[in-house]
Coordinates of C-alpha atoms in Angstrom, one line a residue:
M1206 CA 2.3 4.4 8.9
R1207 CA 0.8 1.5 10.7
T1208 CA 2.8 -1.8 10.4
R1209 CA 0.9 -4.4 12.5
F1210 CA 4.2 -5.4 14.1
V1211 CA 2.4 -5.8 17.4
D1212 CA 2.0 -8.9 19.6
D1213 CA -0.5 -8.8 22.4
G1214 CA -0.5 -5.0 22.5
R1215 CA 3.3 -4.7 22.5
P1216 CA 5.7 -3.6 19.7
T1217 CA 7.9 -6.4 18.4
E1218 CA 11.6 -6.7 17.5
E1219 CA 10.5 -6.5 13.9
L1220 CA 9.0 -3.1 14.5
A1221 CA 12.3 -1.9 16.1
A1222 CA 14.2 -3.2 13.1
H1223 CA 11.7 -1.6 10.6
L1224 CA 11.8 1.9 12.1
G1225 CA 15.6 1.6 12.7
A1226 CA 16.1 1.0 9.1
R1227 CA 14.4 4.3 8.1
A1228 CA 16.6 6.1 10.7
A1229 CA 19.6 4.5 9.2
G1230 CA 18.5 5.5 5.8
G1231 CA 18.6 9.2 6.6
A1232 CA 15.4 10.2 8.3
G1233 CA 15.9 13.0 10.8
L1234 CA 12.7 12.2 12.7
V1235 CA 10.7 9.0 13.0
V1236 CA 7.0 9.3 14.1
G1237 CA 6.0 5.9 15.4
P1238 CA 4.9 3.4 16.3
A1239 CA 1.8 4.9 14.6
E1240 CA -1.4 5.2 16.5
M1241 CA -0.7 3.8 19.9
L1242 CA -3.8 3.4 22.1
V1243 CA -4.4 5.5 25.2
H1244 CA -7.2 3.5 26.8
P1245 CA -8.6 0.0 26.9
S1246 CA -11.9 1.2 25.4
A1247 CA -10.1 1.4 22.1
S1248 CA -8.8 -2.0 21.2
G1249 CA -7.5 -4.2 18.4
P1250 CA -4.7 -6.5 17.5
A1251 CA -2.9 -4.0 15.2
F1252 CA -2.3 -1.3 17.9
V1253 CA 0.2 -0.9 20.7
D1254 CA -1.4 -0.5 24.1
A1255 CA 0.6 2.5 25.2
Y1256 CA -1.7 2.9 28.2
D1257 CA -0.2 -0.3 29.7
D1258 CA 2.9 0.1 31.8
G1259 CA 4.0 -3.3 30.5
T1260 CA 4.7 -1.9 27.1
V1261 CA 7.5 0.4 28.3
S1262 CA 10.3 -2.1 27.9
A1263 CA 9.4 -3.0 24.4
L1264 CA 8.9 0.6 23.4
T1265 CA 12.4 1.4 24.8
S1266 CA 13.8 -1.1 22.3
V1267 CA 12.1 0.7 19.5
V1268 CA 13.4 4.1 20.7
D1269 CA 16.9 2.7 21.0
A1270 CA 16.8 1.3 17.5
V1271 CA 16.1 4.8 16.2
H1272 CA 18.4 6.7 18.6
D1273 CA 21.3 4.4 17.5
H1274 CA 21.3 6.4 14.2
D1275 CA 21.2 9.8 15.9
T1276 CA 17.6 10.2 14.8
K1277 CA 14.8 11.6 16.9
I1278 CA 11.6 9.6 17.6
V1279 CA 8.1 10.9 18.5
G1280 CA 5.4 8.5 19.5
Q1281 CA 1.9 8.9 18.1
L1282 CA -1.1 8.4 20.4
T1283 CA -4.8 7.9 19.5
H1284 CA -8.1 6.6 20.5
T1285 CA -9.9 5.0 17.5
G1286 CA -13.4 6.0 18.6
A1287 CA -16.0 5.1 15.9
E1288 CA -13.4 4.1 13.4
S1289 CA -12.7 0.6 14.8
R1290 CA -14.7 -2.2 16.2
G1291 CA -15.1 -3.7 19.6
D1292 CA -15.4 -7.4 19.0
W1293 CA -11.7 -7.9 19.9
E1294 CA -12.5 -7.1 23.5
M1295 CA -16.3 -7.6 23.3
Q1296 CA -17.0 -4.0 24.2
P1297 CA -18.8 -1.0 22.6
Q1298 CA -16.7 1.6 20.8
L1299 CA -16.7 5.1 22.3
A1300 CA -17.3 8.1 20.1
P1301 CA -18.5 11.7 20.4
S1302 CA -22.0 10.7 19.2
A1303 CA -23.8 7.6 18.0
S1304 CA -22.6 8.3 14.4
P1305 CA -21.1 5.2 12.8
S1306 CA -18.1 5.3 10.5
D1307 CA -18.7 4.0 6.9
A1308 CA -15.5 1.9 7.5
A1309 CA -17.0 0.0 10.5
Y1310 CA -20.3 -1.8 11.0
E1311 CA -20.9 -1.1 14.7
M1312 CA -22.9 1.7 16.1
P1313 CA -20.7 3.4 18.7
K1314 CA -21.7 4.5 22.2
T1315 CA -22.0 8.2 22.8
M1316 CA -19.3 9.1 25.4
T1317 CA -20.5 10.2 28.8
R1318 CA -18.6 12.7 30.9
D1319 CA -17.0 9.9 32.8
D1320 CA -15.9 8.3 29.5
I1321 CA -14.4 11.6 28.4
D1322 CA -12.5 12.0 31.7
E1323 CA -11.2 8.5 31.5
V1324 CA -9.9 8.8 28.0
L1325 CA -8.3 12.2 28.8
S1326 CA -6.6 10.6 31.7
G1327 CA -5.5 7.8 29.4
F1328 CA -3.8 10.3 27.1
G1329 CA -1.8 11.5 30.0
D1330 CA -0.9 8.1 31.3
A1331 CA 0.1 6.8 27.8
A1332 CA 2.3 9.9 27.3
A1333 CA 4.0 9.3 30.6
N1334 CA 4.8 5.7 29.4
L1335 CA 6.3 7.1 26.2
D1336 CA 8.4 9.5 28.2
A1337 CA 9.6 6.7 30.4
A1338 CA 10.6 4.7 27.3
G1339 CA 12.8 7.6 26.1
F1340 CA 10.7 9.1 23.3
D1341 CA 11.7 12.6 22.3
G1342 CA 8.1 13.9 22.1
V1343 CA 4.5 12.8 21.7
E1344 CA 2.2 13.4 18.8
L1345 CA -1.6 13.3 19.1
A1346 CA -3.4 11.7 16.1
A1347 CA -6.4 13.8 14.9
G1348 CA -6.4 12.1 11.5
P1349 CA -7.8 8.7 10.4
F1350 CA -8.5 6.3 13.3
S1351 CA -8.9 9.2 15.8
V1352 CA -11.6 10.2 18.3
L1353 CA -9.9 13.6 18.4
R1354 CA -10.8 14.3 14.8
Q1355 CA -14.2 12.8 15.4
F1356 CA -14.9 15.4 18.1
L1357 CA -13.9 18.1 15.6
S1358 CA -16.2 16.7 12.9
P1359 CA -19.8 17.7 12.2
R1360 CA -20.1 14.2 10.7
Y1361 CA -19.3 12.4 13.9
N1362 CA -20.1 15.0 16.6
A1363 CA -23.7 15.9 17.1
R1364 CA -23.4 16.7 20.9
D1365 CA -25.4 19.5 22.4
D1366 CA -23.2 19.9 25.6
E1367 CA -19.9 21.8 26.0
Y1368 CA -18.2 19.4 23.7
G1369 CA -20.4 20.0 20.7
G1370 CA -21.8 22.8 18.6
D1371 CA -19.4 25.5 17.3
W1372 CA -15.7 25.0 16.6
P1373 CA -14.4 26.1 20.0
A1374 CA -16.8 23.6 21.7
R1375 CA -15.9 20.8 19.3
A1376 CA -12.2 21.6 19.8
R1377 CA -12.5 21.4 23.6
F1378 CA -11.8 17.7 23.8
V1379 CA -8.7 18.0 21.6
N1380 CA -7.3 20.9 23.6
E1381 CA -7.9 19.0 26.9
A1382 CA -6.1 16.0 25.5
I1383 CA -3.1 18.2 24.5
D1384 CA -3.0 19.7 28.0
A1385 CA -3.2 16.2 29.5
V1386 CA -0.2 15.1 27.5
A1387 CA 1.8 18.3 28.0
G1388 CA 1.6 18.0 31.7
R1389 CA 3.2 14.5 31.7
I1390 CA 6.2 14.9 29.4
D1391 CA 9.2 17.1 28.9
G1392 CA 9.4 17.0 25.2
P1393 CA 7.2 18.7 22.5
V1394 CA 3.5 17.8 21.9
G1395 CA 2.6 17.6 18.2
L1396 CA -0.8 17.4 16.6
H1397 CA -1.4 15.2 13.5
L1398 CA -4.5 16.8 11.9
S1399 CA -6.6 15.9 8.9
L1400 CA -7.1 19.0 6.9
A1401 CA -10.3 17.6 5.4
E1402 CA -12.2 14.4 6.2
L1403 CA -13.3 13.9 2.5
E1404 CA -16.5 12.4 3.8
Y1405 CA -20.0 13.6 3.1
G1406 CA -21.0 15.7 6.1
G1407 CA -17.5 16.0 7.4
Y1408 CA -15.4 19.1 7.6
G1409 CA -13.4 20.3 4.6
F1410 CA -10.4 22.4 3.6
D1411 CA -12.3 25.6 3.9
D1412 CA -12.9 24.9 7.6
V1413 CA -9.2 24.7 8.5
P1414 CA -8.7 28.3 9.6
A1415 CA -11.6 28.2 11.9
I1416 CA -10.5 24.8 13.3
L1417 CA -7.0 26.0 13.9
D1418 CA -8.2 29.2 15.5
A1419 CA -10.1 27.0 18.1
L1420 CA -7.1 24.7 18.8
A1421 CA -4.3 25.5 21.2
G1422 CA -1.3 24.2 23.0
F1423 CA 0.5 22.1 20.4
D1424 CA 4.2 22.6 19.6
Y1425 CA 4.1 21.6 16.0
L1426 CA 1.4 20.6 13.5
S1427 CA 1.6 17.6 11.2
C1428 CA -0.7 17.7 8.2
T1429 CA -2.6 14.7 6.8
V1430 CA -6.0 14.2 5.1
G1431 CA -9.1 12.0 5.2
S1432 CA -10.5 9.5 7.6
H1433 CA -10.5 5.7 7.9
A1434 CA -13.5 5.6 5.5
T1435 CA -11.6 7.5 2.9
Y1436 CA -8.1 5.9 3.2
N1437 CA -8.1 5.1 -0.5
Q1438 CA -7.8 8.9 -1.0
T1439 CA -5.7 9.5 2.1
H1440 CA -3.1 7.1 0.5
A1441 CA -4.1 7.7 -3.1
G1442 CA -2.7 4.9 -5.3
I1443 CA -3.4 3.7 -8.8
S1444 CA -7.2 4.0 -8.7
A1445 CA -8.1 7.3 -7.0
E1446 CA -7.0 10.8 -7.7
A1447 CA -5.1 12.3 -4.8
P1448 CA -6.6 15.4 -3.2
E1449 CA -4.5 18.5 -3.6
L1450 CA -2.8 19.4 -0.3
R1451 CA -0.3 22.1 -1.2
D1452 CA -2.7 25.0 -0.9
P1453 CA -4.3 23.7 2.3
I1454 CA -0.9 23.3 3.8
A1455 CA 0.0 26.9 2.8
T1456 CA -3.2 28.0 4.5
T1457 CA -2.3 26.0 7.6
A1458 CA 1.2 27.4 7.8
D1459 CA -0.2 30.9 7.6
A1460 CA -2.6 30.2 10.4
V1461 CA -0.3 28.8 13.0
D1462 CA 2.9 30.1 14.6
V1463 CA 4.5 26.6 15.1
P1464 CA 6.5 24.4 12.8
V1465 CA 4.4 22.6 10.2
I1466 CA 5.2 19.1 8.8
G1467 CA 3.8 18.7 5.3
R1468 CA 3.0 15.7 3.3
L1469 CA 1.0 14.7 0.3
P1470 CA -1.1 11.5 -0.2
F1471 CA 2.0 10.3 -1.9
T1472 CA 5.2 12.2 -1.2
S1473 CA 8.3 11.8 -3.3
V1474 CA 11.7 13.5 -3.0
D1475 CA 10.8 15.7 -5.9
D1476 CA 7.8 17.1 -3.9
A1477 CA 9.9 18.4 -1.1
D1478 CA 10.7 21.9 -2.6
A1479 CA 7.0 22.5 -3.3
L1480 CA 6.1 21.6 0.3
F1481 CA 8.8 23.9 1.6
D1482 CA 7.5 26.6 -0.6
A1483 CA 4.0 26.1 0.8
G1484 CA 5.3 26.9 4.2
A1485 CA 6.1 23.4 5.6
E1486 CA 9.3 23.4 7.7
F1487 CA 9.6 19.6 7.6
V1488 CA 8.5 17.0 5.0
S1489 CA 7.2 13.6 5.9
F1490 CA 7.4 10.4 3.8
T1491 CA 5.5 7.2 4.2
R1492 CA 5.3 4.8 1.2
Q1493 CA 8.5 6.1 -0.4
L1494 CA 10.5 5.1 2.6
L1495 CA 8.9 1.6 2.4
A1496 CA 10.1 1.3 -1.2
D1497 CA 13.6 2.4 -0.3
A1498 CA 14.6 2.9 3.4
E1499 CA 17.7 4.7 2.2
T1500 CA 15.8 7.2 0.0
L1501 CA 16.9 10.3 2.0
A1502 CA 20.5 9.3 2.3
K1503 CA 20.6 8.5 -1.5
A1504 CA 18.9 11.8 -2.3
D1505 CA 21.5 13.6 -0.2
A1506 CA 24.3 11.9 -2.1
G1507 CA 22.8 12.5 -5.5
E1508 CA 21.9 8.8 -6.0
R1509 CA 18.8 7.3 -7.4
P1510 CA 16.4 5.6 -4.9
N1511 CA 14.1 2.8 -5.9
R1512 CA 10.7 4.6 -6.2
C1513 CA 7.3 3.7 -4.8
I1514 CA 4.9 2.7 -7.6
Q1515 CA 1.8 3.6 -5.5
C1516 CA 0.2 0.1 -6.0
N1517 CA -0.9 -0.3 -2.3
Q1518 CA -0.6 -4.0 -2.8
K1519 CA 1.7 -4.8 0.1
C1520 CA 1.6 -1.8 2.4
L1521 CA -2.0 -0.7 2.8
E1522 CA -3.4 -4.1 1.8
A1523 CA -1.3 -5.9 4.4
V1524 CA -2.1 -3.4 7.2
Y1525 CA -5.8 -2.8 6.4
G1526 CA -6.7 -6.0 4.6
H1527 CA -4.6 -8.2 6.8
A1528 CA -3.0 -9.8 3.8
H1529 CA 0.5 -11.1 3.3
G1530 CA 1.1 -12.3 6.8
G1531 CA -0.7 -9.3 8.2
H1532 CA 2.2 -6.8 8.4
V1533 CA 3.6 -4.1 6.3
E1534 CA 5.6 -5.1 3.2
C1535 CA 6.5 -3.5 -0.2
V1536 CA 6.2 -4.8 -3.7
V1537 CA 9.5 -3.3 -4.9
N1538 CA 11.5 -3.8 -1.7
P1539 CA 11.5 -7.4 -0.4
R1540 CA 13.4 -6.3 2.7
T1541 CA 10.5 -4.1 4.0
G1542 CA 8.8 -5.9 6.8
R1543 CA 11.7 -8.4 6.9
E1544 CA 14.4 -6.0 8.3
S1545 CA 15.2 -8.4 11.2
E1546 CA 15.7 -11.2 8.7
L1547 CA 17.4 -9.6 5.7
P1548 CA 20.3 -7.1 5.9
A1549 CA 20.2 -4.0 3.8
L1550 CA 21.4 -4.5 0.2
S1551 CA 24.1 -1.9 0.8
A1552 CA 25.5 -4.1 3.6
L1553 CA 25.5 -7.5 1.8
D1554 CA 28.8 -9.4 1.7
D1555 CA 30.5 -10.0 -1.6
A1556 CA 29.9 -13.5 -3.1
A1557 CA 32.4 -16.0 -1.7
L1558 CA 32.9 -17.5 -5.1
P1559 CA 32.1 -15.1 -8.0
Q1560 CA 30.4 -16.9 -10.9
Q1561 CA 29.6 -16.4 -14.6
V1562 CA 25.8 -16.2 -14.6
L1563 CA 23.4 -16.2 -17.5
V1564 CA 20.0 -14.7 -16.9
V1565 CA 17.3 -15.5 -19.4
G1566 CA 14.5 -12.9 -19.4
G1567 CA 14.5 -9.2 -18.7
G1568 CA 11.3 -8.8 -16.6
A1569 CA 11.1 -7.9 -13.0
A1570 CA 12.4 -11.2 -11.6
G1571 CA 15.4 -11.4 -14.0
L1572 CA 16.4 -7.7 -13.6
R1573 CA 16.2 -7.8 -9.8
F1574 CA 18.3 -10.9 -9.6
A1575 CA 20.8 -9.6 -12.1
A1576 CA 21.3 -6.3 -10.3
V1577 CA 21.7 -7.7 -6.8
A1578 CA 23.9 -10.6 -8.0
A1579 CA 26.2 -8.2 -10.0
E1580 CA 26.5 -5.9 -6.9
R1581 CA 27.7 -9.0 -5.0
G1582 CA 30.5 -9.6 -7.5
H1583 CA 29.0 -12.1 -9.9
D1584 CA 29.6 -11.6 -13.7
V1585 CA 26.1 -11.4 -14.9
T1586 CA 24.8 -11.4 -18.5
L1587 CA 21.1 -10.9 -19.1
R1588 CA 19.5 -12.0 -22.4
E1589 CA 16.0 -10.7 -23.3
A1590 CA 14.1 -12.0 -26.4
S1591 CA 12.4 -8.7 -27.1
D1592 CA 13.9 -5.3 -27.9
S1593 CA 13.2 -3.8 -24.4
L1594 CA 13.4 -4.5 -20.7
G1595 CA 10.6 -4.8 -18.2
G1596 CA 8.7 -7.8 -19.4
Q1597 CA 5.0 -7.6 -18.4
L1598 CA 5.6 -4.2 -16.8
G1599 CA 5.6 -2.6 -20.2
L1600 CA 2.1 -3.8 -20.8
A1601 CA 0.9 -3.2 -17.2
A1602 CA 2.1 0.4 -17.1
Q1603 CA -0.9 1.9 -19.0
G1604 CA -3.8 4.0 -17.9
P1605 CA -4.3 4.0 -14.2
L1606 CA -1.3 1.7 -13.7
A1607 CA 1.1 4.2 -15.3
P1608 CA 3.2 4.4 -12.0
F1609 CA 4.3 0.9 -12.7
A1610 CA 6.7 2.4 -15.3
R1611 CA 8.8 3.5 -12.4
A1612 CA 9.5 -0.1 -11.5
S1613 CA 10.6 -0.9 -15.0
E1614 CA 12.9 2.1 -15.2
D1615 CA 14.4 1.6 -11.7
L1616 CA 15.0 -2.1 -12.4
A1617 CA 16.8 -1.4 -15.6
A1618 CA 18.8 1.4 -14.1
A1619 CA 19.9 -0.8 -11.2
A1620 CA 21.1 -3.5 -13.5
R1621 CA 23.0 -1.0 -15.7
D1622 CA 24.6 0.6 -12.6
A1623 CA 25.6 -2.8 -11.3
G1624 CA 27.5 -3.6 -14.5
V1625 CA 25.1 -6.3 -15.9
T1626 CA 25.7 -7.1 -19.5
V1627 CA 22.4 -6.7 -21.3
E1628 CA 21.7 -8.3 -24.7
L1629 CA 18.4 -7.4 -26.2
A1630 CA 16.6 -9.2 -29.1
S1631 CA 18.5 -12.3 -28.0
L1632 CA 16.3 -15.4 -28.0
V1633 CA 17.7 -18.3 -25.9
N1634 CA 17.0 -22.0 -26.3
A1635 CA 18.5 -24.9 -24.5
D1636 CA 21.0 -25.7 -27.2
S1637 CA 22.3 -22.1 -27.2
V1638 CA 23.2 -22.2 -23.5
A1639 CA 26.9 -23.0 -23.4
P1640 CA 28.2 -25.4 -20.6
S1641 CA 30.8 -22.7 -19.6
W1642 CA 28.1 -20.8 -17.6
D1643 CA 28.5 -21.4 -13.9
A1644 CA 24.8 -20.8 -13.3
V1645 CA 21.7 -20.2 -15.4
V1646 CA 18.7 -18.3 -14.1
V1647 CA 15.5 -18.7 -16.1
A1648 CA 13.2 -15.7 -15.8
T1649 CA 11.0 -16.3 -18.9
G1650 CA 7.8 -15.1 -17.2
A1651 CA 4.4 -16.4 -18.2
T1652 CA 2.5 -17.1 -21.4
R1653 CA -0.6 -15.3 -22.5
P1654 CA -4.0 -16.8 -21.3
E1655 CA -5.4 -19.3 -23.7
T1656 CA -9.0 -18.4 -24.4
G1657 CA -9.9 -19.3 -28.0
D1658 CA -10.0 -23.1 -27.7
R1659 CA -12.8 -23.0 -25.1
F1660 CA -15.4 -21.2 -27.2
D1661 CA -16.8 -21.9 -30.7
G1662 CA -17.1 -18.2 -31.4
E1663 CA -14.3 -15.7 -31.7
V1664 CA -13.1 -14.0 -28.5
V1665 CA -10.4 -11.4 -27.9
N1666 CA -7.8 -11.7 -25.2
A1667 CA -7.7 -8.8 -22.8
F1668 CA -3.9 -8.6 -23.0
D1669 CA -4.3 -8.1 -26.8
V1670 CA -6.8 -5.3 -26.1
L1671 CA -4.2 -3.6 -23.9
E1672 CA -1.8 -3.8 -26.9
G1673 CA -4.3 -2.2 -29.2
A1674 CA -6.5 -5.0 -30.6
E1675 CA -9.6 -3.7 -32.3
V1676 CA -13.1 -4.4 -30.8
G1677 CA -16.7 -3.5 -31.7
E1678 CA -18.9 -0.9 -30.3
D1679 CA -20.8 -3.3 -28.0
V1680 CA -18.4 -5.3 -25.8
L1681 CA -19.0 -8.0 -23.2
L1682 CA -16.0 -8.5 -21.0
F1683 CA -15.8 -11.8 -19.1
D1684 CA -13.6 -11.6 -15.9
E1685 CA -11.8 -14.8 -15.1
N1686 CA -8.8 -13.0 -13.7
R1687 CA -10.6 -11.3 -10.8
W1688 CA -7.7 -8.8 -10.4
V1689 CA -6.7 -5.3 -11.4
V1690 CA -6.1 -6.2 -15.1
T1691 CA -9.8 -6.6 -15.4
A1692 CA -10.4 -3.0 -14.3
Q1693 CA -7.6 -1.8 -16.5
T1694 CA -9.0 -3.5 -19.6
G1695 CA -12.5 -2.2 -18.8
L1696 CA -11.2 1.4 -18.5
E1697 CA -9.3 1.0 -21.8
L1698 CA -12.5 -0.2 -23.6
L1699 CA -14.5 2.6 -22.1
G1700 CA -11.9 5.1 -23.2
R1701 CA -12.4 4.0 -26.7
G1702 CA -16.1 4.7 -26.5
A1703 CA -17.3 1.1 -26.3
S1704 CA -20.5 0.2 -24.6
L1705 CA -19.4 -2.3 -21.9
E1706 CA -21.0 -5.1 -19.9
M1707 CA -18.6 -6.7 -17.4
V1708 CA -19.5 -10.3 -16.3
S1709 CA -18.0 -11.8 -13.3
S1710 CA -18.7 -14.9 -11.1
D1711 CA -18.0 -12.6 -8.1
H1712 CA -20.4 -9.9 -7.0
Y1713 CA -18.6 -7.4 -9.3
P1714 CA -15.6 -7.5 -11.6
A1715 CA -12.0 -7.3 -10.4
F1716 CA -13.2 -8.4 -7.0
R1717 CA -9.8 -9.6 -5.7
T1718 CA -8.2 -6.3 -6.4
E1719 CA -6.7 -4.8 -3.2
Q1720 CA -9.2 -3.0 -1.0
P1721 CA -7.3 0.3 -1.1
N1722 CA -7.7 0.3 -4.9
L1723 CA -10.9 -1.5 -5.6
P1724 CA -13.4 1.3 -4.7
G1725 CA -11.6 3.7 -7.0
F1726 CA -11.7 1.3 -9.9
V1727 CA -15.4 0.4 -9.3
A1728 CA -16.2 4.1 -9.2
A1729 CA -14.3 4.9 -12.4
L1730 CA -15.9 2.1 -14.3
Q1731 CA -19.4 2.9 -13.2
A1732 CA -18.9 6.7 -13.8
Q1733 CA -18.0 5.9 -17.4
G1734 CA -21.0 3.7 -18.0
A1735 CA -19.9 0.1 -17.4
A1736 CA -22.7 -2.3 -16.6
F1737 CA -21.8 -5.0 -14.0
T1738 CA -23.3 -8.4 -14.1
G1739 CA -22.2 -10.2 -11.0
N1740 CA -22.6 -13.8 -9.9
H1741 CA -22.6 -15.0 -13.6
T1742 CA -20.3 -17.0 -15.7
V1743 CA -20.0 -17.5 -19.5
D1744 CA -21.1 -21.0 -20.5
S1745 CA -20.6 -20.6 -24.2
V1746 CA -19.8 -18.2 -27.1
A1747 CA -21.5 -19.5 -30.3
E1748 CA -20.1 -19.2 -33.8
D1749 CA -22.5 -16.3 -34.5
G1750 CA -21.2 -14.5 -31.3
T1751 CA -24.2 -15.2 -29.1
V1752 CA -23.1 -15.5 -25.5
T1753 CA -24.9 -17.8 -23.0
L1754 CA -24.6 -16.7 -19.4
R1755 CA -25.4 -18.7 -16.3
N1756 CA -26.2 -17.3 -12.8
T1757 CA -23.8 -19.1 -10.5
L1758 CA -26.2 -18.8 -7.6
T1759 CA -29.5 -19.8 -9.1
G1760 CA -28.5 -21.6 -12.3
E1761 CA -30.7 -19.4 -14.4
G1762 CA -29.6 -18.7 -17.9
A1763 CA -29.5 -15.6 -20.1
S1764 CA -28.0 -14.6 -23.5
R1765 CA -26.3 -11.6 -25.0
E1766 CA -25.4 -10.6 -28.6
P1767 CA -22.4 -8.3 -28.3
D1768 CA -20.2 -7.2 -31.1
T1769 CA -17.1 -8.5 -29.3
V1770 CA -16.4 -10.8 -26.4
V1771 CA -13.2 -10.0 -24.4
V1772 CA -11.9 -12.6 -21.9
V1773 CA -9.6 -11.6 -19.1
G1774 CA -8.0 -14.9 -18.2
R1775 CA -5.0 -16.1 -16.2
R1776 CA -1.5 -16.7 -17.4
Q1777 CA 0.6 -19.9 -17.1
A1778 CA 4.3 -20.3 -16.4
D1779 CA 6.5 -20.3 -19.4
E1780 CA 8.6 -23.1 -18.0
S1781 CA 9.7 -25.1 -21.1
L1782 CA 13.2 -23.7 -21.2
Y1783 CA 13.8 -24.3 -17.5
L1784 CA 12.5 -27.9 -17.7
E1785 CA 14.7 -28.7 -20.6
L1786 CA 17.8 -27.1 -19.0
D1787 CA 17.0 -28.8 -15.7
E1788 CA 17.4 -32.2 -17.5
Q1789 CA 20.9 -31.2 -18.8
R1790 CA 22.6 -29.4 -15.9
D1791 CA 22.6 -29.0 -12.1
D1792 CA 23.2 -25.2 -11.9
V1793 CA 19.9 -23.9 -13.3
Y1794 CA 17.3 -21.9 -11.3
R1795 CA 14.0 -20.2 -12.1
V1796 CA 12.4 -17.2 -10.6
G1797 CA 9.2 -15.1 -10.8
D1798 CA 6.4 -16.1 -13.2
A1799 CA 8.5 -18.8 -14.7
V1800 CA 7.8 -20.7 -11.5
S1801 CA 4.1 -19.6 -11.2
P1802 CA 2.4 -16.4 -12.4
R1803 CA 1.8 -14.3 -9.3
K1804 CA 1.8 -10.6 -8.4
L1805 CA 4.7 -8.3 -9.0
D1806 CA 6.0 -8.6 -5.4
R1807 CA 6.8 -12.3 -5.9
A1808 CA 9.0 -11.5 -8.9
Y1809 CA 11.1 -9.0 -6.9
Y1810 CA 11.2 -11.4 -3.9
D1811 CA 12.2 -14.5 -6.0
G1812 CA 14.9 -12.6 -7.9
E1813 CA 16.4 -10.9 -4.9
L1814 CA 16.4 -13.9 -2.6
L1815 CA 18.3 -16.0 -5.1
A1816 CA 20.8 -13.3 -5.7
R1817 CA 21.4 -12.9 -1.9
R1818 CA 22.0 -16.6 -1.6
L1819 CA 24.0 -17.4 -4.7

């Protein structure tokens, strides 16, 4: 998986630490850095310039970090072709034909024979650099971000020379690239192949036998799916249904006489047996090893890893959307992307002075703090006002966000395994906090959005809708949240059979949802009949229920008369207990939404960091 741990075309110390952590966690083979470039005509700040001899020293550091754990490492080479953009180096992008990717806005240049020869030479030179850096092999990317896949593709390759036409002709460039690499290294040459592009006009699963029959020279085959334009399916999360890969992998394994590496759009430990049964001899993991770098070691020992929740909020959004500092991270694992700063939890020192700690609130922040603090030797008691743990996760883990339930389950299990004393249905106020506690951590979360006082007429809170509040047949949903809860609420209403208009001051509702998830949610809402009214706000809701809208761009007004108005608002910190305790004692802390309502990753991060430091 791409990480964006790159500085001026060179891998950073952070990348070495990141990949080394996966090797330490039990991986037998690391493929990375992902998608290193073979020629200056493919450029961008997120890629390693493997064609540059100056990268060898930094790449050696990455290799050493993996070899230190007796793990093999194979470097992956690519040329991005039509699936990137040339404004980083102010140059055109090269591609088989002038066929632009839906993920890029530039029309690429059709590669001349000289361009082809230069890029093929670049594959060989880059491979030689990897060999000099100590890599155990080289893998050629013919998946997303790959001119190799584009040459195979009828969607991208409309050439009428020896590199276009039937499958053997379209495979010619790939085979020549394999030969160019094989002639420059001693180790194996692998091919990372999309088994279907999932794009209109692209090749599909049924084409795999013919494609494989035309390809030659690779020592192993690694299976993937999709293109850059379909990465929301390639790494299917909470908004898109994952394509089924087991049967295509079985077809692939039958068609080749080399080892096959199998993966799914999301691969868990539980999927391994099915992939082996499909004919894969190796199983690859991506996001699950971000959620827990020690997944494989824990599975081998019969222990429970922290599971990926497929939210795509910190991994894909950071790498593709350039969010969160611009490098890979993980919602449920604050160490991911910070391996050079934070030691593994399993390597933390015990607390120098164990304390009696009271945690108020059993949501994500409170549970994460409690488990890590208890593992470090603190005596931790957690009191939760409700009769269950998880806080807002219980409400969130509905419909498309059902994978969020894994987070709640894993947090509770970690606290239990660490020896945290959990007291449910235990309401805490300032007077009930005894002075004998050495420290108090307030993790009371956030309050529900206040919506009723703003309007004369009756409105329904979206959070109440998710808990089952009744609505009429004709619903107007006003999106002030701008995030995934808007889409979740809309799908809930549509699932009840309501006629739904979604009003947003953005171009369309839930506009700030992560880019890997947003297209899937928009598609699902529209497929079920939701009407979008973008660039509008709700000025008023009258006592009789009439809604007055205003176009935020033109100022023009409009009115609606729905049966029910649902407002998706924003929460506020439930900080009253903390503020009162802070007046009384010095040893009180607050974490998560009790500081400020934010996304789930902040709750994990706040809780874990405090526990690491206490």
